[in-house]
Short mmCIF file of C-alpha atoms in Angstrom, two decimals:
data_model
loop_
_atom_site.label_atom_id
_atom_site.label_comp_id
_atom_site.label_asym_id
_atom_site.label_seq_id
_atom_site.Cartn_x
_atom_site.Cartn_y
_atom_site.Cartn_z
CA UNK A 27 0.05 0.58 -0.55
CA UNK A 28 1.08 3.50 -0.74
CA UNK A 29 0.09 7.16 0.45
CA UNK A 30 -0.55 8.84 -2.97
CA UNK A 31 -0.42 12.71 -3.42
CA UNK A 32 -1.77 13.93 -6.85
CA UNK A 33 -0.67 17.17 -7.52
CA UNK A 34 -2.24 19.80 -10.51
CA UNK A 35 -1.91 22.52 -12.32
CA UNK A 36 -4.20 24.59 -13.89
CA UNK A 37 -2.56 27.26 -16.42
CA UNK A 38 -5.27 29.78 -18.21
CA UNK A 39 -5.00 32.31 -20.10
CA UNK A 40 -7.70 34.39 -22.13
CA UNK A 41 -7.39 34.91 -25.12
CA UNK A 42 -6.43 38.63 -24.99
CA UNK A 43 -4.65 38.74 -28.39
CA UNK A 44 -3.07 42.66 -29.75
CA UNK A 45 -0.87 43.44 -32.21
CA UNK A 46 -0.72 47.17 -30.47
CA UNK A 47 1.26 46.47 -27.68
CA UNK A 48 1.06 50.19 -27.08
CA UNK A 49 -2.45 50.41 -26.44
CA UNK A 50 -3.41 46.94 -24.60
CA UNK A 51 -0.22 47.00 -23.19
CA UNK A 52 -1.76 46.07 -19.80
CA UNK A 53 -3.45 43.57 -21.50
CA UNK A 54 -0.79 41.55 -22.87
CA UNK A 55 1.34 42.03 -19.54
CA UNK A 56 -1.11 39.13 -18.27
CA UNK A 57 0.64 35.93 -20.54
CA UNK A 58 3.55 38.11 -20.83
CA UNK A 59 4.34 37.91 -17.01
CA UNK A 60 2.99 34.46 -16.63
CA UNK A 61 5.64 33.28 -19.39
CA UNK A 62 8.23 34.98 -16.56
CA UNK A 63 6.77 33.82 -13.59
CA UNK A 64 5.19 30.39 -14.12
CA UNK A 65 6.42 28.02 -17.33
CA UNK A 66 9.87 29.59 -17.85
CA UNK A 67 10.31 28.56 -13.74
CA UNK A 68 8.14 25.45 -13.96
CA UNK A 69 10.24 24.52 -16.75
CA UNK A 70 13.98 25.30 -15.62
CA UNK A 71 13.04 23.15 -11.69
CA UNK A 72 12.15 20.23 -14.53
CA UNK A 73 15.28 20.19 -16.27
CA UNK A 74 16.60 20.73 -12.40
CA UNK A 75 15.30 17.63 -11.45
CA UNK A 76 16.48 15.70 -14.56
CA UNK A 77 19.92 16.56 -14.07
CA UNK A 78 19.92 15.96 -10.41
CA UNK A 79 17.76 11.88 -11.61
CA UNK A 80 14.89 13.32 -9.64
CA UNK A 81 11.65 10.73 -10.87
CA UNK A 82 9.29 13.61 -10.07
CA UNK A 83 5.54 13.14 -10.93
CA UNK A 84 2.91 16.49 -11.94
CA UNK A 85 -0.43 16.46 -13.78
CA UNK A 86 -1.21 19.44 -15.70
CA UNK A 87 -3.84 21.04 -17.46
CA UNK A 88 -2.70 23.95 -20.49
CA UNK A 89 -6.50 25.41 -21.53
CA UNK A 90 -6.53 25.49 -25.45
CA UNK A 91 -6.35 29.44 -25.39
CA UNK A 92 -3.74 29.52 -23.95
CA UNK A 93 -1.33 26.62 -25.46
CA UNK A 94 -2.38 29.38 -28.59
CA UNK A 95 -0.91 32.47 -27.21
CA UNK A 96 2.10 30.41 -26.40
CA UNK A 97 2.95 28.84 -30.05
CA UNK A 98 1.83 31.93 -31.78
CA UNK A 99 5.08 34.07 -33.63
CA UNK A 100 3.15 37.39 -32.55
CA UNK A 101 2.94 36.81 -28.34
CA UNK A 102 6.84 35.24 -29.20
CA UNK A 103 8.29 38.59 -31.21
CA UNK A 104 6.11 40.15 -28.07
CA UNK A 105 7.27 38.83 -25.08
CA UNK A 106 10.76 38.89 -26.20
CA UNK A 107 10.21 42.97 -26.14
CA UNK A 108 8.37 43.63 -23.53
CA UNK A 109 11.37 41.56 -21.57
CA UNK A 110 14.06 43.55 -23.72
CA UNK A 111 12.51 46.81 -22.53
CA UNK A 112 12.46 45.82 -19.14
CA UNK A 113 16.00 44.95 -19.09
CA UNK A 114 16.88 48.54 -20.34
CA UNK A 115 15.11 49.71 -17.02
CA UNK A 116 16.75 47.42 -14.88
CA UNK A 117 20.19 48.36 -16.25
CA UNK A 118 19.16 52.04 -15.81
CA UNK A 119 18.01 51.45 -11.92
CA UNK A 120 21.12 49.71 -11.86
CA UNK A 121 23.02 53.34 -12.18
CA UNK A 122 20.35 54.31 -10.05
CA UNK A 123 20.75 52.83 -6.52
CA UNK A 124 24.80 52.77 -7.10
CA UNK A 125 24.58 54.24 -3.39
CA UNK A 126 21.42 52.48 -1.75
CA UNK A 127 22.49 48.56 -0.99
CA UNK A 128 19.88 46.63 0.09
CA UNK A 129 18.09 47.66 -2.69
CA UNK A 130 20.84 47.39 -5.12
CA UNK A 131 20.41 43.90 -4.03
CA UNK A 132 17.12 43.27 -5.30
CA UNK A 133 17.35 44.83 -8.09
CA UNK A 134 20.44 43.52 -9.97
CA UNK A 135 18.07 40.15 -8.94
CA UNK A 136 15.59 41.28 -10.73
CA UNK A 137 17.99 42.41 -13.79
CA UNK A 138 19.60 38.46 -13.69
CA UNK A 139 15.95 37.53 -13.89
CA UNK A 140 14.76 38.71 -16.84
CA UNK A 141 18.21 38.77 -19.03
CA UNK A 142 18.15 34.73 -18.00
CA UNK A 143 14.46 34.67 -18.58
CA UNK A 144 15.01 36.13 -21.99
CA UNK A 145 18.05 33.82 -22.67
CA UNK A 146 16.34 30.39 -21.31
CA UNK A 147 12.77 31.56 -23.70
CA UNK A 148 15.35 32.47 -27.05
CA UNK A 149 17.82 30.58 -26.82
CA UNK A 150 17.69 27.27 -23.92
CA UNK A 151 13.60 26.74 -25.34
CA UNK A 152 14.28 27.97 -29.02
CA UNK A 153 10.78 30.24 -28.00
CA UNK A 154 8.74 26.51 -28.04
CA UNK A 155 7.79 26.16 -24.35
CA UNK A 156 4.98 23.95 -24.82
CA UNK A 157 7.83 21.22 -27.03
CA UNK A 158 9.49 21.22 -23.70
CA UNK A 159 6.63 20.39 -21.49
CA UNK A 160 5.52 17.56 -24.47
CA UNK A 161 8.80 16.39 -23.90
CA UNK A 162 8.41 15.47 -19.39
CA UNK A 163 4.81 14.46 -20.49
CA UNK A 164 6.53 11.77 -22.40
CA UNK A 165 9.02 10.51 -20.02
CA UNK A 166 6.20 10.37 -17.30
CA UNK A 167 7.25 13.10 -15.34
CA UNK A 168 3.80 14.98 -16.25
CA UNK A 169 0.41 13.68 -16.73
CA UNK A 170 -1.81 15.59 -18.87
CA UNK A 171 -4.67 16.36 -19.13
CA UNK A 172 -7.71 17.94 -21.53
CA UNK A 173 -9.76 20.66 -20.97
CA UNK A 174 -12.62 22.62 -22.59
CA UNK A 175 -12.04 24.97 -25.97
CA UNK A 176 -12.13 28.04 -24.37
CA UNK A 177 -12.20 27.27 -20.54
CA UNK A 178 -17.07 27.70 -20.62
CA UNK A 179 -18.78 27.33 -17.20
CA UNK A 180 -20.35 23.84 -18.73
CA UNK A 181 -23.32 23.85 -16.35
CA UNK A 182 -24.29 27.15 -17.93
CA UNK A 183 -24.96 24.83 -21.17
CA UNK A 184 -25.62 21.73 -19.76
CA UNK A 185 -29.52 21.09 -21.26
CA UNK A 186 -27.29 21.80 -24.90
CA UNK A 187 -25.70 18.99 -25.77
CA UNK A 188 -24.81 20.50 -28.58
CA UNK A 189 -22.70 22.75 -26.71
CA UNK A 190 -21.52 20.00 -25.06
CA UNK A 191 -19.83 18.02 -27.28
CA UNK A 192 -18.60 21.28 -29.19
CA UNK A 193 -16.70 22.54 -26.30
CA UNK A 194 -15.19 19.04 -25.61
CA UNK A 195 -13.83 18.24 -28.39
CA UNK A 196 -12.67 20.72 -29.85
CA UNK A 197 -10.52 20.79 -26.12
CA UNK A 198 -10.24 17.34 -27.49
CA UNK A 199 -8.74 18.07 -31.05
CA UNK A 200 -6.61 20.84 -29.81
CA UNK A 201 -4.80 18.39 -27.05
CA UNK A 202 -3.46 16.13 -29.44
CA UNK A 203 -2.75 19.46 -32.10
CA UNK A 204 -0.31 21.02 -29.81
CA UNK A 205 1.33 17.82 -28.01
CA UNK A 206 0.43 15.17 -29.59
CA UNK A 207 -1.43 12.22 -27.51
CA UNK A 208 -4.61 11.06 -26.18
CA UNK A 209 -5.57 12.99 -22.32
CA UNK A 210 -6.85 10.10 -20.56
CA UNK A 211 -8.49 13.68 -17.97
CA UNK A 212 -10.75 15.89 -18.87
CA UNK A 213 -10.32 18.66 -16.40
CA UNK A 214 -14.07 20.81 -16.71
CA UNK A 215 -13.02 24.59 -15.90
CA UNK A 216 -13.77 25.72 -12.79
CA UNK A 217 -14.44 22.10 -11.85
CA UNK A 218 -18.29 22.55 -13.23
CA UNK A 219 -20.40 19.58 -13.36
CA UNK A 220 -23.10 19.44 -14.29
CA UNK A 221 -25.27 16.21 -14.79
CA UNK A 222 -24.46 14.51 -18.01
CA UNK A 223 -21.78 15.98 -18.78
CA UNK A 224 -20.37 12.07 -17.82
CA UNK A 225 -21.72 11.25 -21.03
CA UNK A 226 -20.28 13.54 -23.22
CA UNK A 227 -16.28 12.96 -21.82
CA UNK A 228 -16.90 8.93 -21.93
CA UNK A 229 -17.95 9.69 -25.66
CA UNK A 230 -15.05 11.13 -25.63
CA UNK A 231 -12.67 8.60 -25.14
CA UNK A 232 -11.34 10.05 -21.87
CA UNK A 233 -10.74 7.85 -18.23
CA UNK A 234 -11.08 10.72 -15.74
CA UNK A 235 -11.76 13.65 -14.69
CA UNK A 236 -12.47 15.69 -11.84
CA UNK A 237 -14.43 17.51 -9.45
CA UNK A 238 -15.12 19.64 -6.08
CA UNK A 239 -15.20 17.42 -2.91
CA UNK A 240 -18.72 18.82 -2.77
CA UNK A 241 -19.91 16.91 -5.60
CA UNK A 242 -18.97 14.02 -4.36
CA UNK A 243 -19.31 13.78 -1.54
CA UNK A 244 -22.96 15.30 -1.82
CA UNK A 245 -23.86 12.50 -4.04
CA UNK A 246 -27.21 10.09 -3.36
CA UNK A 247 -24.78 7.07 -2.76
CA UNK A 248 -22.47 8.47 0.25
CA UNK A 249 -18.75 7.47 -1.41
CA UNK A 250 -17.27 4.67 0.76
CA UNK A 251 -13.75 6.25 1.17
CA UNK A 252 -14.86 10.13 1.06
CA UNK A 253 -12.35 11.56 -1.63
CA UNK A 254 -9.57 9.57 -0.66
CA UNK A 255 -10.38 6.80 -3.87
CA UNK A 256 -11.86 6.89 -6.47
CA UNK A 257 -14.87 6.47 -7.87
CA UNK A 258 -17.57 6.27 -11.02
CA UNK A 259 -20.49 8.01 -12.91
CA UNK A 260 -23.80 5.67 -12.84
CA UNK A 261 -23.94 6.21 -16.14
CA UNK A 262 -27.02 6.64 -18.11
CA UNK A 263 -28.50 2.77 -18.05
CA UNK A 264 -30.70 3.23 -21.76
CA UNK A 265 -27.31 5.56 -23.11
CA UNK A 266 -25.65 3.25 -24.96
CA UNK A 267 -22.29 3.76 -23.05
CA UNK A 268 -23.91 1.77 -19.91
CA UNK A 269 -21.16 -0.27 -20.59
CA UNK A 270 -18.07 1.91 -20.51
CA UNK A 271 -17.52 3.90 -17.33
CA UNK A 272 -15.84 7.36 -16.20
CA UNK A 273 -14.07 7.98 -12.29
CA UNK A 274 -14.09 10.81 -11.12
CA UNK A 275 -11.10 12.28 -8.42
CA UNK A 276 -12.01 14.58 -5.48
CA UNK A 277 -9.99 17.66 -5.05
CA UNK A 278 -8.88 18.93 -1.35
CA UNK A 279 -10.99 21.27 -0.10
CA UNK A 280 -8.18 21.89 1.91
CA UNK A 281 -4.93 22.84 -0.46
CA UNK A 282 -6.31 26.18 -1.93
CA UNK A 283 -6.46 27.99 1.91
CA UNK A 284 -3.58 26.45 3.15
CA UNK A 285 -1.58 28.27 0.64
CA UNK A 286 -3.98 31.64 0.28
CA UNK A 287 -6.19 31.20 3.56
CA UNK A 288 -9.58 31.33 4.31
CA UNK A 289 -11.22 33.72 2.63
CA UNK A 290 -8.16 36.02 2.32
CA UNK A 291 -7.51 36.52 6.02
CA UNK A 292 -4.41 36.09 5.38
CA UNK A 293 -3.69 32.85 6.96
CA UNK A 294 -2.33 30.86 4.38
CA UNK A 295 1.14 30.79 3.45
CA UNK A 296 1.74 33.45 0.28
CA UNK A 297 0.94 35.96 3.23
CA UNK A 298 3.70 35.17 5.17
CA UNK A 299 5.56 39.10 6.18
CA UNK A 300 8.94 38.00 4.56
CA UNK A 301 7.68 37.14 1.50
CA UNK A 302 7.97 39.22 -1.80
CA UNK A 303 5.24 41.72 -2.30
CA UNK A 304 3.86 41.48 -5.67
CA UNK A 305 2.05 44.50 -5.41
CA UNK A 306 4.27 46.84 -4.94
CA UNK A 307 6.79 48.24 -7.91
CA UNK A 308 8.96 50.52 -8.85
CA UNK A 309 6.98 51.43 -11.91
CA UNK A 310 3.66 53.16 -9.95
CA UNK A 311 6.29 54.21 -8.33
CA UNK A 312 9.45 56.56 -9.64
CA UNK A 313 8.55 59.66 -11.22
CA UNK A 314 7.73 59.34 -14.75
CA UNK A 315 10.40 61.03 -16.55
CA UNK A 316 12.89 57.99 -15.20
CA UNK A 317 10.38 55.63 -16.88
CA UNK A 318 10.28 57.57 -20.00
CA UNK A 319 14.36 57.57 -20.02
CA UNK A 320 14.67 54.30 -19.64
CA UNK A 321 12.25 53.64 -22.82
CA UNK A 322 10.11 51.83 -20.36
CA UNK A 323 6.98 53.75 -21.76
CA UNK A 324 6.37 56.71 -23.75
CA UNK A 325 5.48 60.46 -22.22
CA UNK A 326 1.08 59.68 -21.51
CA UNK A 327 1.24 55.92 -21.69
CA UNK A 328 -0.40 54.30 -18.52
CA UNK A 329 1.91 53.00 -16.87
CA UNK A 330 2.84 49.16 -16.45
CA UNK A 331 4.43 46.32 -14.11
CA UNK A 332 7.82 46.39 -14.54
CA UNK A 333 8.41 43.46 -11.90
CA UNK A 334 11.04 44.83 -10.38
CA UNK A 335 10.02 44.21 -6.92
CA UNK A 336 11.83 45.41 -4.04
CA UNK A 337 10.20 44.70 -0.87
CA UNK A 338 8.97 42.65 1.42
CA UNK A 339 4.47 41.72 2.75
CA UNK A 340 5.56 43.81 6.23
CA UNK A 341 2.46 46.04 7.40
CA UNK A 342 3.95 49.15 6.71
CA UNK A 343 4.74 47.98 3.30
CA UNK A 344 8.41 49.74 3.62
CA UNK A 345 10.88 46.46 4.58
CA UNK A 346 12.59 45.60 2.27
CA UNK A 347 12.93 41.85 0.74
CA UNK A 348 14.99 39.38 1.57
CA UNK A 349 15.54 36.55 -1.03
CA UNK A 350 16.91 34.46 1.31
CA UNK A 351 14.64 34.59 4.19
CA UNK A 352 12.18 33.43 1.08
CA UNK A 353 13.81 30.73 0.53
CA UNK A 354 13.95 29.94 4.01
CA UNK A 355 10.00 29.86 4.42
CA UNK A 356 9.53 28.51 1.22
CA UNK A 357 11.27 25.04 2.78
CA UNK A 358 9.47 25.59 5.99
CA UNK A 359 5.64 26.08 4.39
CA UNK A 360 6.44 23.02 2.45
CA UNK A 361 7.16 20.78 5.32
CA UNK A 362 4.12 21.94 6.92
CA UNK A 363 2.59 21.30 3.61
CA UNK A 364 3.40 17.33 2.55
CA UNK A 365 3.35 16.93 6.32
CA UNK A 366 -0.33 18.28 6.50
CA UNK A 367 -1.77 16.14 3.86
CA UNK A 368 0.68 13.10 4.99
CA UNK A 369 -0.96 13.20 8.19
CA UNK A 370 -4.14 13.58 6.39
CA UNK A 371 -3.36 10.46 3.97
CA UNK A 372 -2.51 8.60 7.09
CA UNK A 373 -6.26 7.89 9.06
CA UNK A 374 -7.60 7.65 5.84
CA UNK A 375 -5.27 4.71 5.55
CA UNK A 376 -6.25 3.42 8.81
CA UNK A 377 -9.59 2.87 8.32
CA UNK A 378 -8.88 1.59 4.49
CA UNK A 379 -8.33 -1.27 4.99
CA UNK A 380 -5.86 -2.91 2.04
CA UNK A 381 -7.04 0.27 -0.18
CA UNK A 382 -4.45 2.74 -0.94
CA UNK A 383 -5.84 6.12 -0.17
CA UNK A 384 -5.06 9.29 -2.77
CA UNK A 385 -5.30 13.12 -2.14
CA UNK A 386 -5.44 15.09 -5.52
CA UNK A 387 -4.30 18.86 -4.58
CA UNK A 388 -5.10 21.10 -7.55
CA UNK A 389 -3.38 24.40 -7.85
CA UNK A 390 -4.29 27.83 -10.29
CA UNK A 391 -0.26 27.97 -12.47
CA UNK A 392 -1.20 32.29 -11.33
CA UNK A 393 -0.75 30.68 -7.85
CA UNK A 394 3.22 29.76 -8.58
CA UNK A 395 5.01 32.39 -9.58
CA UNK A 396 2.35 34.67 -10.85
CA UNK A 397 0.26 35.58 -7.24
CA UNK A 398 2.88 34.41 -4.73
CA UNK A 399 6.87 35.41 -6.34
CA UNK A 400 7.79 32.28 -4.06
CA UNK A 401 5.34 29.66 -5.05
CA UNK A 402 7.75 27.76 -8.09
CA UNK A 403 10.42 27.12 -5.00
CA UNK A 404 7.88 26.02 -2.62
CA UNK A 405 6.60 23.45 -5.30
CA UNK A 406 9.97 22.54 -5.87
CA UNK A 407 10.66 21.49 -1.37
CA UNK A 408 7.32 20.12 -1.45
CA UNK A 409 8.34 17.38 -4.43
CA UNK A 410 11.93 17.31 -2.25
CA UNK A 411 9.90 17.00 0.66
CA UNK A 412 7.45 14.55 -0.40
CA UNK A 413 10.47 12.28 -1.28
CA UNK A 414 11.85 12.06 2.37
CA UNK A 415 8.03 11.23 3.46
CA UNK A 416 6.32 8.37 3.32
CA UNK A 417 4.57 10.41 0.57
CA UNK A 418 4.54 8.76 -2.90
CA UNK A 419 3.79 12.05 -5.41
CA UNK A 420 1.53 10.16 -8.35
CA UNK A 421 -0.93 10.76 -11.74
CA UNK A 422 -4.51 9.71 -12.10
CA UNK A 423 -4.50 7.39 -13.91
CA UNK A 424 -2.40 4.36 -12.98
CA UNK A 425 -4.03 4.63 -9.23
CA UNK A 426 -7.62 3.64 -11.71
CA UNK A 427 -6.80 -0.13 -12.06
CA UNK A 428 -10.45 -1.83 -13.03
CA UNK A 429 -13.06 0.88 -14.07
CA UNK A 430 -16.14 -1.37 -13.75
CA UNK A 431 -13.80 -1.65 -9.67
CA UNK A 432 -14.48 1.21 -8.28
CA UNK A 433 -17.69 1.92 -6.26
CA UNK A 434 -20.66 3.82 -8.74
CA UNK A 435 -22.27 6.68 -8.28
CA UNK A 436 -24.11 10.64 -9.88
CA UNK A 437 -22.14 13.16 -8.67
CA UNK A 438 -23.45 16.52 -7.11
CA UNK A 439 -24.47 19.60 -9.95
CA UNK A 440 -21.96 21.91 -7.90
CA UNK A 441 -18.30 23.77 -9.18
CA UNK A 442 -15.60 24.37 -7.28
CA UNK A 443 -16.05 27.95 -7.78
CA UNK A 444 -17.66 30.68 -5.81
CA UNK A 445 -19.94 28.52 -2.67
CA UNK A 446 -19.23 25.98 -4.87
CA UNK A 447 -22.05 26.80 -7.56
CA UNK A 448 -19.83 29.11 -9.54
CA UNK A 449 -21.78 31.95 -8.59
CA UNK A 450 -19.60 34.30 -9.37
CA UNK A 451 -19.65 33.84 -13.11
CA UNK A 452 -22.96 34.42 -12.91
CA UNK A 453 -24.25 36.99 -10.62
CA UNK A 454 -25.17 40.66 -10.84
CA UNK A 455 -22.26 42.20 -12.79
CA UNK A 456 -21.95 39.36 -15.28
CA UNK A 457 -24.94 37.85 -15.53
CA UNK A 458 -25.80 39.83 -18.52
CA UNK A 459 -23.61 38.30 -21.09
CA UNK A 460 -25.47 34.24 -20.53
CA UNK A 461 -28.89 35.17 -22.66
CA UNK A 462 -26.13 36.63 -25.62
CA UNK A 463 -24.54 33.18 -25.35
CA UNK A 464 -27.48 30.71 -25.76
CA UNK A 465 -28.82 32.36 -28.13
CA UNK A 466 -25.62 32.83 -29.93
CA UNK A 467 -25.27 28.64 -28.93
CA UNK A 468 -28.96 28.08 -30.57
CA UNK A 469 -28.71 29.60 -33.82
CA UNK A 470 -24.84 27.41 -33.36
CA UNK A 471 -26.83 24.47 -33.96
CA UNK A 472 -29.22 25.73 -36.04
CA UNK A 473 -26.58 27.23 -39.10
CA UNK A 474 -24.78 24.17 -38.00
CA UNK A 475 -27.44 21.67 -39.14
CA UNK A 476 -28.64 23.72 -42.08
CA UNK A 477 -25.35 24.17 -43.96
CA UNK A 478 -23.93 20.21 -43.55
CA UNK A 479 -22.31 20.27 -46.96
CA UNK A 480 -21.73 24.09 -47.65
CA UNK A 481 -18.54 25.36 -49.89
CA UNK A 482 -15.99 27.97 -49.95
CA UNK A 483 -17.33 31.35 -48.52
CA UNK A 484 -20.02 30.65 -46.36
CA UNK A 485 -17.68 27.75 -44.05
CA UNK A 486 -15.58 29.50 -44.12
CA UNK A 487 -18.25 33.01 -42.28
CA UNK A 488 -20.14 29.60 -40.52
CA UNK A 489 -16.16 28.74 -38.80
CA UNK A 490 -15.23 32.15 -38.00
CA UNK A 491 -18.96 32.48 -36.28
CA UNK A 492 -18.14 29.15 -34.23
CA UNK A 493 -14.91 30.35 -33.49
CA UNK A 494 -16.58 33.94 -32.14
CA UNK A 495 -19.52 31.59 -30.41
CA UNK A 496 -16.31 29.43 -28.97
CA UNK A 497 -14.42 33.22 -28.09
CA UNK A 498 -18.03 34.67 -26.37
CA UNK A 499 -18.32 31.49 -23.90
CA UNK A 500 -15.22 31.53 -22.67
CA UNK A 501 -15.51 31.67 -19.30
CA UNK A 502 -12.38 34.18 -18.54
CA UNK A 503 -14.60 37.03 -19.46
CA UNK A 504 -16.94 37.09 -16.48
CA UNK A 505 -14.25 36.29 -13.94
CA UNK A 506 -12.64 39.58 -15.38
CA UNK A 507 -15.66 41.55 -15.08
CA UNK A 508 -16.41 39.81 -11.54
CA UNK A 509 -13.49 40.25 -9.88
CA UNK A 510 -13.02 44.73 -11.35
CA UNK A 511 -9.78 42.66 -13.71
CA UNK A 512 -10.36 45.37 -16.55
CA UNK A 513 -13.92 44.73 -16.52
CA UNK A 514 -13.89 46.76 -19.14
CA UNK A 515 -11.77 45.53 -21.89
CA UNK A 516 -13.45 41.65 -21.01
CA UNK A 517 -16.67 44.02 -21.51
CA UNK A 518 -15.56 45.13 -25.09
CA UNK A 519 -14.03 41.46 -26.40
CA UNK A 520 -16.93 39.99 -25.32
CA UNK A 521 -19.71 42.19 -27.08
CA UNK A 522 -16.46 41.82 -30.39
CA UNK A 523 -17.30 38.41 -30.21
CA UNK A 524 -21.67 39.08 -30.46
CA UNK A 525 -21.85 41.65 -33.16
CA UNK A 526 -19.16 39.75 -35.09
CA UNK A 527 -20.55 36.36 -34.67
CA UNK A 528 -24.19 38.10 -35.60
CA UNK A 529 -23.07 39.53 -38.73
CA UNK A 530 -21.97 36.11 -40.58
CA UNK A 531 -25.15 35.16 -38.98
CA UNK A 532 -27.22 38.05 -41.15
CA UNK A 533 -24.36 38.14 -43.63
CA UNK A 534 -25.31 34.34 -44.31
CA UNK A 535 -28.89 34.84 -44.74
CA UNK A 536 -28.65 38.06 -46.89
CA UNK A 537 -26.50 36.00 -48.77
CA UNK A 538 -23.88 38.77 -49.11
CA UNK A 539 -20.45 39.43 -46.83
CA UNK A 540 -17.11 41.41 -47.55
CA UNK A 541 -14.33 39.46 -47.63
CA UNK A 542 -12.03 42.02 -46.13
CA UNK A 543 -13.90 42.03 -43.13
CA UNK A 544 -13.66 38.44 -42.68
CA UNK A 545 -9.92 38.50 -43.67
CA UNK A 546 -9.63 40.77 -41.33
CA UNK A 547 -11.27 38.83 -38.50
CA UNK A 548 -9.91 35.62 -39.04
CA UNK A 549 -5.90 37.53 -39.18
CA UNK A 550 -7.07 38.58 -35.48
CA UNK A 551 -8.01 35.66 -34.18
CA UNK A 552 -6.21 33.18 -35.59
CA UNK A 553 -7.13 30.69 -32.70
CA UNK A 554 -8.16 26.75 -33.85
CA UNK A 555 -7.07 27.12 -37.22
CA UNK A 556 -8.32 24.74 -38.12
CA UNK A 557 -12.01 24.75 -36.73
CA UNK A 558 -14.98 22.85 -38.18
CA UNK A 559 -18.44 24.09 -37.83
CA UNK A 560 -19.86 21.15 -38.05
CA UNK A 561 -18.36 20.17 -34.14
CA UNK A 562 -21.54 21.70 -33.25
CA UNK A 563 -24.33 19.36 -35.65
CA UNK A 564 -26.28 17.33 -33.42
CA UNK A 565 -25.27 14.07 -33.49
CA UNK A 566 -27.59 11.54 -35.77
#
């Protein structure tokens, strides 16, 4: 028997792509900051483990929209420019801080980090990060799960089987396109489960998914081993898939609180005062002329993050950050995390007889580096501490065994968002959006059924309409509006997708279209170049 700890990292990015680097500098920064703070450090960590011969195991999810951006030549070019600007600013900072030893040390570390990012991205990884992650998947260190085409919250479309099919099918096709494999697992965006999705997932060959712990524990049939052992869905007996089964893992509900604290009460690891203050950036403190002189921004432009951050998270915000103290703290927090999970698994093991308990911990990739500057260092220590303990790092697939020996349940509708029902994806701030996406969905299903054999320009219109529907369905826009993160931008992008769909819809009805407009929009939204509108067709 073994105690299995499954660490699962979910990497998602809304489709934010603009040729104008100046006007959309803040929005572009979301992805570029993620590359520097999360994806490059993760790859460096994986290669470090490989050099040491440490056989680690993690599960990861890459959303199709993130994959599309990481594989985009325009984005790669813009990221290099983004780094070069920060390097130029950093060199000015070294001169400015010559007389302040402590701040100079931090400025030097930030500058070296930017230079290393540029070298790693261009020389070490040849601007192809997906290939590197795929390499570790081929070695068995990573198990990659597929997810929806545009990270849509599926319970909002639970009564529209064609939409569920399309989101899953496009997600699966995208995974094959970027990673060249057929994944065993499918990650439900926001872990939003709705009855019937199990039939869709199983029909596309997936063996398991992950749900919020309440979806499993609140089922009609109480899981015999709680969240510490996979179960399987009781599929519709009238469905041809009744001879198949879909396994479910439940996430550990304590993991987000361990890191973030409960309701942001600053009790989590991330709030320790020795860690870097991610909210205090020199680009918002320095006089504007300093930034302009360094050619970091142009006169009259909005301030944007520089990632030169010299301060710790103390109460008054004036304590200077000490990277050595922060690294020491990540080790303490990693030990505490592993010990807590080991204790939890030990208690489960005592009552599970011959069954080996497993505990699945889900992390938003943004925690590892972006929200928590030392997050990747902490993850490294978690993995090392796990090897020293009696816990075995695992991935989901090997723990499934024979699916038909697992207990059957009917999961409860829920999500790992809001108060377990995804309320913040449909509230007073963003509730107006759903009526548009559902009406678009109805029309797309109708169009795909009415024009099954079209060719030429009409196919381009139909494919564009399908793409714009997918972009409108992305849960990212609703979250940005709810959280107040560029809400005007999110609303603008959503409305642009609605407008583009309606133009395509009207053009099909009137049999006229502006080829200039169509070509321009196709070049702006390069996501899913292989889009086939027939994915929305009702299955016969």
